[in-house]
Coordinates of C-alpha atoms (C1' of nucleotides) in Angstrom, one line a residue:
Chain A
M994 CA 90.3 -169.7 -11.5
V995 CA 90.9 -172.2 -14.3
K996 CA 94.3 -173.8 -14.2
Q997 CA 94.9 -174.5 -17.9
D998 CA 97.3 -177.1 -18.8
T999 CA 100.1 -175.0 -20.2
Q1000 CA 101.5 -178.1 -22.1
R1001 CA 105.0 -176.8 -21.9
E1002 CA 107.0 -179.9 -22.3
Q1003 CA 110.2 -179.5 -24.1
T1004 CA 112.2 -181.8 -26.3
A1005 CA 115.8 -182.7 -25.2
S1006 CA 117.0 -180.4 -27.9
M1007 CA 115.0 -177.4 -26.9
E1008 CA 116.0 -177.9 -23.3
H1009 CA 119.5 -178.0 -24.3
Y1010 CA 119.2 -174.6 -26.0
L1011 CA 117.4 -173.1 -23.1
E1012 CA 120.1 -174.3 -20.8
A1013 CA 122.8 -172.8 -22.9
I1014 CA 121.1 -169.4 -23.0
A1015 CA 120.8 -169.4 -19.2
I1016 CA 124.4 -170.4 -18.8
L1017 CA 125.7 -167.8 -21.3
S1018 CA 123.6 -165.0 -20.0
A1019 CA 125.0 -165.4 -16.5
G1020 CA 126.4 -162.0 -15.9
K1021 CA 126.1 -160.4 -19.3
R1022 CA 122.8 -159.3 -20.8
A1023 CA 123.6 -160.3 -24.4
V1024 CA 123.6 -163.9 -25.7
R1025 CA 124.7 -164.0 -29.3
V1026 CA 123.8 -166.7 -31.7
K1027 CA 127.4 -167.3 -32.3
Q1028 CA 128.2 -168.0 -28.7
M1029 CA 125.4 -170.5 -28.6
S1030 CA 126.5 -172.3 -31.7
D1031 CA 130.0 -172.4 -30.4
L1032 CA 129.0 -173.7 -27.0
L1033 CA 126.6 -176.3 -28.4
G1034 CA 128.6 -177.4 -31.4
V1035 CA 125.8 -176.7 -33.9
T1036 CA 125.6 -174.3 -36.8
M1037 CA 124.1 -170.8 -36.4
P1038 CA 121.0 -171.6 -38.4
S1039 CA 120.2 -174.3 -35.9
V1040 CA 120.4 -171.7 -33.2
T1041 CA 118.3 -169.2 -35.0
S1042 CA 115.6 -171.8 -35.6
A1043 CA 115.6 -173.0 -32.0
A1044 CA 115.4 -169.4 -30.8
K1045 CA 112.4 -168.9 -33.1
K1046 CA 110.6 -171.9 -31.6
L1047 CA 111.4 -170.9 -28.1
S1048 CA 110.2 -167.4 -28.7
E1049 CA 106.9 -168.7 -30.1
Q1050 CA 106.5 -170.4 -26.7
E1051 CA 107.4 -167.2 -25.0
L1052 CA 110.3 -168.7 -23.3
T1053 CA 112.8 -166.4 -25.0
E1054 CA 112.8 -163.0 -26.8
H1055 CA 114.8 -162.6 -29.9
E1056 CA 114.9 -159.4 -31.9
K1057 CA 116.1 -160.1 -35.3
Y1058 CA 119.9 -159.8 -35.8
R1059 CA 120.1 -159.0 -32.1
H1060 CA 120.7 -160.9 -28.9
I1061 CA 118.6 -163.6 -27.4
K1062 CA 117.3 -163.5 -23.8
L1063 CA 115.1 -165.5 -21.5
T1064 CA 111.6 -164.4 -20.4
P1065 CA 110.9 -164.9 -16.7
E1066 CA 109.1 -168.1 -17.6
G1067 CA 112.0 -169.2 -19.7
A1068 CA 114.4 -168.5 -16.9
R1069 CA 112.3 -170.6 -14.6
V1070 CA 112.3 -173.5 -17.0
A1071 CA 116.0 -173.1 -17.6
G1072 CA 116.6 -173.0 -13.9
D1073 CA 114.9 -176.2 -13.5
I1074 CA 117.0 -177.9 -16.1
I1075 CA 120.2 -176.5 -14.6
H1076 CA 119.1 -177.8 -11.3
R1077 CA 118.7 -181.3 -12.7
H1078 CA 122.1 -180.9 -14.4
T1079 CA 123.8 -180.0 -11.1
A1080 CA 122.2 -182.7 -9.1
L1081 CA 123.1 -185.3 -11.7
T1082 CA 126.6 -184.1 -12.0
R1083 CA 127.0 -184.3 -8.2
F1084 CA 125.7 -187.8 -8.2
F1085 CA 128.1 -189.0 -10.9
A1086 CA 131.0 -187.2 -9.4
E1087 CA 130.5 -187.6 -5.7
A1088 CA 128.6 -190.8 -5.4
L1089 CA 130.0 -192.7 -8.4
G1090 CA 133.5 -191.2 -8.3
I1091 CA 133.5 -190.2 -11.9
D1092 CA 135.7 -187.2 -12.9
Q1093 CA 134.0 -183.9 -13.2
A1094 CA 134.2 -183.5 -16.9
T1095 CA 132.8 -187.0 -17.6
A1096 CA 130.2 -186.5 -14.9
E1097 CA 129.0 -183.3 -16.6
E1098 CA 128.8 -185.2 -19.9
G1099 CA 126.6 -187.9 -18.4
A1100 CA 124.4 -185.4 -16.7
C1101 CA 123.9 -183.6 -20.0
K1102 CA 122.4 -186.7 -21.5
I1103 CA 120.2 -187.8 -18.6
E1104 CA 118.9 -184.4 -17.5
H1105 CA 116.6 -184.4 -20.4
V1106 CA 115.0 -187.8 -19.9
I1107 CA 114.8 -188.4 -16.1
S1108 CA 111.5 -188.2 -14.4
P1109 CA 110.6 -185.7 -11.7
L1110 CA 110.4 -188.4 -9.1
G1111 CA 113.7 -190.0 -10.2
M1112 CA 115.3 -186.6 -10.0
E1113 CA 113.9 -185.7 -6.7
R1114 CA 115.0 -189.0 -5.2
L1115 CA 118.4 -188.8 -6.7
A1116 CA 119.0 -185.4 -5.3
K1117 CA 117.8 -186.5 -1.9
F1118 CA 120.1 -189.5 -2.1
V1119 CA 123.2 -187.3 -2.7
E1120 CA 122.1 -185.1 0.1
F1121 CA 121.7 -188.0 2.4
M1122 CA 125.1 -189.5 1.4
E1123 CA 126.8 -186.3 2.3
A1124 CA 124.8 -185.6 5.4
C1125 CA 124.9 -189.0 7.1
P1126 CA 128.2 -189.2 9.0
M1127 CA 128.2 -192.9 8.8
G1128 CA 126.7 -194.2 5.7
G1129 CA 127.2 -190.7 4.4
A1130 CA 130.5 -189.0 4.5
N1131 CA 132.2 -192.3 4.5
L1132 CA 130.2 -194.1 2.0
P1133 CA 131.9 -192.5 -0.9
G1134 CA 135.2 -193.4 0.6
R1135 CA 134.2 -197.0 1.2
Y1136 CA 132.8 -197.2 -2.2
E1137 CA 136.1 -196.0 -3.7
Y1138 CA 137.9 -198.6 -1.8
Y1139 CA 135.5 -201.1 -3.2
L1140 CA 136.1 -199.8 -6.7
E1141 CA 139.9 -200.0 -6.3
H1142 CA 140.3 -203.3 -4.4
A1143 CA 137.2 -205.1 -5.7
E1144 CA 136.3 -206.1 -2.2
L1145 CA 134.7 -204.6 0.8
P1146 CA 136.7 -202.2 2.9
P1147 CA 137.8 -203.4 6.3
D1148 CA 135.2 -201.4 8.2
C1149 CA 132.4 -202.9 6.3
R1150 CA 133.3 -206.3 7.7
M1151 CA 132.9 -205.0 11.2
K1152 CA 130.1 -206.7 12.9
G1153 CA 127.7 -205.5 15.6
V1154 CA 126.6 -202.2 14.3
K1155 CA 122.9 -202.6 14.3
T1156 CA 121.0 -200.2 12.2
R1157 CA 117.4 -200.8 12.9
Chain B
M989 CA 145.2 -208.3 -37.0
V990 CA 143.3 -205.2 -37.8
K991 CA 140.6 -204.3 -35.4
Q992 CA 138.1 -202.4 -37.5
D993 CA 135.7 -200.0 -36.0
T994 CA 132.4 -201.8 -36.4
Q995 CA 130.6 -198.6 -36.0
R996 CA 127.5 -200.2 -34.6
E997 CA 126.0 -197.5 -32.5
Q998 CA 122.3 -197.6 -32.3
T999 CA 119.7 -194.8 -31.8
A1000 CA 117.5 -194.9 -28.8
S1001 CA 114.7 -196.1 -31.0
M1002 CA 116.5 -198.9 -32.6
E1003 CA 117.8 -200.1 -29.2
H1004 CA 114.2 -200.1 -28.0
Y1005 CA 113.1 -202.3 -30.8
L1006 CA 116.0 -204.6 -30.3
E1007 CA 115.2 -204.9 -26.7
A1008 CA 111.6 -205.7 -27.4
I1009 CA 112.5 -208.5 -29.7
A1010 CA 114.8 -210.0 -27.1
I1011 CA 112.1 -209.8 -24.5
L1012 CA 109.4 -211.2 -26.6
S1013 CA 111.5 -214.0 -28.0
A1014 CA 112.3 -215.3 -24.5
G1015 CA 111.0 -218.8 -24.7
K1016 CA 109.1 -218.7 -28.0
R1017 CA 110.9 -218.7 -31.2
A1018 CA 108.5 -216.4 -33.1
V1019 CA 108.2 -212.7 -32.6
R1020 CA 105.3 -211.2 -34.5
V1021 CA 105.2 -207.7 -35.7
K1022 CA 101.9 -207.3 -33.9
Q1023 CA 103.3 -208.3 -30.6
M1024 CA 106.0 -205.7 -30.9
S1025 CA 103.7 -203.0 -31.9
D1026 CA 101.5 -203.8 -29.0
L1027 CA 104.4 -203.9 -26.5
L1028 CA 105.9 -200.7 -27.8
G1029 CA 102.8 -198.8 -28.5
V1030 CA 103.7 -198.0 -32.1
T1031 CA 101.9 -199.0 -35.3
M1032 CA 102.8 -202.1 -37.3
P1033 CA 104.4 -200.1 -40.1
S1034 CA 106.8 -198.6 -37.6
V1035 CA 107.9 -202.1 -36.5
T1036 CA 108.3 -203.3 -40.1
S1037 CA 110.5 -200.4 -40.9
A1038 CA 112.6 -200.8 -37.8
A1039 CA 113.0 -204.5 -38.6
K1040 CA 114.1 -203.6 -42.0
K1041 CA 116.8 -201.3 -40.7
L1042 CA 118.0 -203.8 -38.1
S1043 CA 118.1 -206.6 -40.7
E1044 CA 120.3 -204.4 -42.9
Q1045 CA 122.7 -204.2 -40.0
E1046 CA 122.4 -208.0 -39.6
L1047 CA 121.1 -207.7 -36.1
T1048 CA 117.9 -209.4 -37.0
E1049 CA 116.4 -211.6 -39.6
H1050 CA 113.0 -211.0 -41.0
E1051 CA 111.4 -213.1 -43.7
K1052 CA 108.6 -211.1 -45.2
Y1053 CA 105.2 -211.7 -43.6
R1054 CA 106.9 -214.0 -41.1
H1055 CA 108.4 -213.7 -37.7
I1056 CA 111.4 -211.6 -36.6
K1057 CA 114.4 -213.0 -34.8
L1058 CA 117.8 -211.9 -33.6
T1059 CA 121.0 -212.9 -35.1
P1060 CA 123.7 -213.9 -32.6
E1061 CA 125.2 -210.4 -32.9
G1062 CA 121.8 -208.9 -32.4
A1063 CA 121.3 -211.0 -29.3
R1064 CA 124.5 -209.8 -28.0
V1065 CA 123.6 -206.2 -28.5
A1066 CA 120.1 -206.7 -27.0
G1067 CA 121.6 -208.5 -24.1
D1068 CA 123.8 -205.5 -23.4
I1069 CA 120.8 -203.2 -23.5
I1070 CA 118.8 -205.5 -21.2
H1071 CA 121.7 -205.6 -18.8
R1072 CA 121.7 -201.8 -18.6
H1073 CA 117.9 -201.9 -18.1
T1074 CA 118.2 -204.3 -15.3
A1075 CA 120.9 -202.5 -13.4
L1076 CA 119.2 -199.2 -13.8
T1077 CA 115.9 -200.6 -12.6
R1078 CA 117.6 -202.1 -9.6
F1079 CA 119.2 -198.8 -8.8
F1080 CA 115.9 -196.9 -9.0
A1081 CA 114.0 -199.5 -7.0
E1082 CA 116.5 -200.7 -4.5
A1083 CA 118.7 -197.6 -3.9
L1084 CA 116.2 -194.9 -4.5
G1085 CA 113.1 -196.7 -3.2
I1086 CA 111.0 -196.1 -6.3
D1087 CA 108.3 -198.6 -7.0
Q1088 CA 109.1 -201.3 -9.5
A1089 CA 106.9 -200.0 -12.3
T1090 CA 108.1 -196.5 -12.1
A1091 CA 111.7 -197.7 -11.8
E1092 CA 111.3 -199.6 -15.0
E1093 CA 109.9 -196.6 -16.7
G1094 CA 112.9 -194.5 -15.7
A1095 CA 115.3 -197.2 -16.7
C1096 CA 113.8 -197.4 -20.1
K1097 CA 114.6 -193.8 -20.8
I1098 CA 118.0 -193.7 -19.4
E1099 CA 119.3 -197.0 -20.6
H1100 CA 119.6 -195.5 -24.1
V1101 CA 121.7 -192.5 -23.1
I1102 CA 123.9 -193.5 -20.3
S1103 CA 127.6 -193.9 -21.0
P1104 CA 129.5 -197.2 -20.5
L1105 CA 131.4 -195.8 -17.6
G1106 CA 128.4 -194.4 -15.9
M1107 CA 126.6 -197.7 -16.3
E1108 CA 129.5 -199.7 -15.0
R1109 CA 129.8 -197.5 -11.9
L1110 CA 126.1 -197.5 -11.2
A1111 CA 126.0 -201.3 -11.3
K1112 CA 129.0 -201.5 -9.0
F1113 CA 127.3 -199.1 -6.7
V1114 CA 124.2 -201.2 -6.4
E1115 CA 126.3 -204.2 -5.9
F1116 CA 128.3 -202.4 -3.2
M1117 CA 125.2 -201.1 -1.4
E1118 CA 123.8 -204.6 -1.2
A1119 CA 127.1 -206.3 -0.3
C1120 CA 128.3 -204.0 2.3
P1121 CA 126.7 -205.1 5.6
M1122 CA 127.1 -201.6 7.0
G1123 CA 126.8 -199.0 4.4
G1124 CA 125.3 -201.6 2.4
A1125 CA 122.4 -203.7 3.4
N1126 CA 121.3 -201.0 5.8
L1127 CA 121.9 -198.0 3.7
P1128 CA 118.6 -198.4 1.8
G1129 CA 116.9 -198.7 5.1
R1130 CA 118.5 -195.6 6.5
Y1131 CA 117.8 -193.8 3.3
E1132 CA 114.2 -194.7 3.5
Y1133 CA 114.0 -193.4 7.0
Y1134 CA 115.5 -190.2 5.7
L1135 CA 113.0 -190.0 3.0
E1136 CA 110.2 -190.5 5.4
H1137 CA 111.2 -188.4 8.3
A1138 CA 113.3 -185.8 6.5
E1139 CA 116.1 -186.3 9.0
L1140 CA 118.9 -188.7 9.6
P1141 CA 118.0 -191.9 11.3
P1142 CA 119.3 -192.5 14.9
D1143 CA 122.1 -194.8 14.0
C1144 CA 123.6 -192.2 11.7
R1145 CA 124.1 -189.9 14.6
M1146 CA 126.3 -192.5 16.3
K1147 CA 129.8 -191.4 16.6
G1148 CA 133.1 -193.2 16.7
V1149 CA 132.9 -195.5 13.7
K1150 CA 136.1 -194.7 11.9
T1151 CA 136.2 -195.8 8.3
R1152 CA 139.7 -195.0 7.1
Chain C
dC103 C1' 132.4 -143.0 -43.6
dA104 C1' 133.2 -146.6 -46.9
dT105 C1' 134.2 -151.1 -47.0
dA106 C1' 135.8 -155.5 -45.3
dA107 C1' 135.0 -158.9 -41.8
dT108 C1' 131.9 -160.9 -38.9
dT109 C1' 127.5 -162.4 -37.5
dA110 C1' 122.7 -163.7 -38.5
dT111 C1' 118.9 -165.1 -41.4
dT112 C1' 116.5 -167.5 -45.1
dA113 C1' 115.7 -171.1 -48.1
dG114 C1' 115.9 -175.6 -49.0
dC115 C1' 117.7 -180.4 -48.3
dC116 C1' 118.2 -184.6 -45.7
dG117 C1' 117.8 -188.5 -42.2
dT118 C1' 115.1 -190.4 -38.5
dG119 C1' 111.0 -192.1 -36.9
dT120 C1' 106.4 -191.7 -36.6
dC121 C1' 101.7 -192.0 -38.7
dT122 C1' 97.5 -193.2 -42.0
dA123 C1' 95.4 -195.4 -45.9
dA124 C1' 95.4 -198.8 -49.2
dC125 C1' 96.6 -203.2 -50.4
dA126 C1' 98.5 -208.1 -49.8
dA127 C1' 99.3 -212.3 -47.5
dT128 C1' 98.2 -215.7 -43.9
dC129 C1' 95.3 -218.0 -40.9
dA130 C1' 91.2 -219.9 -39.0
dA131 C1' 86.7 -221.8 -39.4
dA132 C1' 82.5 -223.1 -41.5
Chain D
dT1344 C1' 88.5 -225.1 -49.6
dT1345 C1' 86.6 -220.8 -49.7
dT1346 C1' 86.2 -216.8 -47.4
dG1347 C1' 86.4 -213.5 -43.6
dA1348 C1' 89.3 -211.9 -40.0
dT1349 C1' 93.8 -210.9 -38.8
dT1350 C1' 98.3 -209.7 -39.6
dG1351 C1' 101.8 -207.5 -42.4
dT1352 C1' 103.6 -204.4 -46.1
dT1353 C1' 104.0 -200.4 -49.1
dA1354 C1' 103.4 -195.8 -50.2
dG1355 C1' 103.4 -191.4 -48.9
dA1356 C1' 102.8 -187.6 -45.5
dC1357 C1' 104.7 -185.1 -41.6
dA1358 C1' 107.4 -183.1 -37.5
dC1359 C1' 111.8 -182.6 -35.8
dG1360 C1' 116.4 -181.1 -35.8
dG1361 C1' 120.3 -181.0 -38.0
dC1362 C1' 123.1 -179.1 -42.3
dT1363 C1' 124.9 -176.1 -46.5
dA1364 C1' 124.6 -172.2 -49.6
dA1365 C1' 123.2 -167.8 -50.5
dT1366 C1' 122.0 -163.4 -48.8
dA1367 C1' 121.6 -159.7 -45.5
dA1368 C1' 122.5 -156.9 -41.5
dT1369 C1' 125.9 -155.3 -38.1
dT1370 C1' 130.4 -154.1 -36.6
dA1371 C1' 134.9 -152.8 -36.9
dT1372 C1' 138.7 -150.4 -39.2
dG1373 C1' 141.6 -147.9 -42.3

DNA sequence: CATAATTATTAGCCGTGTCTAACAATCAAA
DNA sequence: TTTGATTGTTAGACACGGCTAATAATTATG
């Protein structure tokens, strides 16, 4: 059973298109070129050409003048991208205290360049922050205090809490 | 006093070149095209052409067949990039527990796409983590425990530490 | 159902950033 | 100081990903 190197690495651009298809096809079955061009802020020809490339890689199917849809493989890849997007957005919003919209924006840029390891660790970090009742649930709160007052919050100055 | 929009936004590529010049000229005065092509893993013509573009923007000076150097403005821009690089590397290494080399690699990708706000917050976050004796100095430790054991460390299960 | 409005495609251009091949300058060493 | 090795530049090709203009298919409507 030869495991061939499928060599399916995408450019940031192609990932972006793939993601858009996944997002727009949530619910509906049909993704129109127009919808994509509107969402992504590019022209329709750009979408057409991206769809062509993705279809050559069998990540999408696109009948001419008709709608675009993901193949199972395409859905898998897109799912992965969206997963990155979500985790990054959470990190920016929940850990760094950046507003949702700006957090999304940031995630959009970084989701295409971050390494698998970086991604995994970042996700785990957010998880940890939220799960740990001490460093966790309150860390964002304390961090916000720090952001606002430019000094450590009172409870951080508390002594005697040994942690190892 | 009219503040004109200097419109000096660089592409990831150009930032990368700029950064390399700054790094290589630390100490020495001369940066050779060869050094840059070696460091960046591109061919010499690529460096020449980048240098030309940067010189047109007055970020570098490049006498033909001679060395390349930063203008004061170029040094400023490069400094900013390096600053981003450093902060990101610290975040990956110190907060996420990624080894130095891999952390650098990750930083290299992200430093060119992260927003000023994201950058600022991230830097503050690292600062905070290190400064706060509770959530701080020990958070990385607890996080590492979490990474290794896939569950919260003992001291995170401690109750009664109110933080607000 | 004919035609207007909308949506999609094709063709072709452009800027960026890379490369190779060929040539030119500089440097080092005999 | 001449010449070979090294370094640097120029010219030209190419992939990518965007755009506009022209054309074609689809859809909506009167």
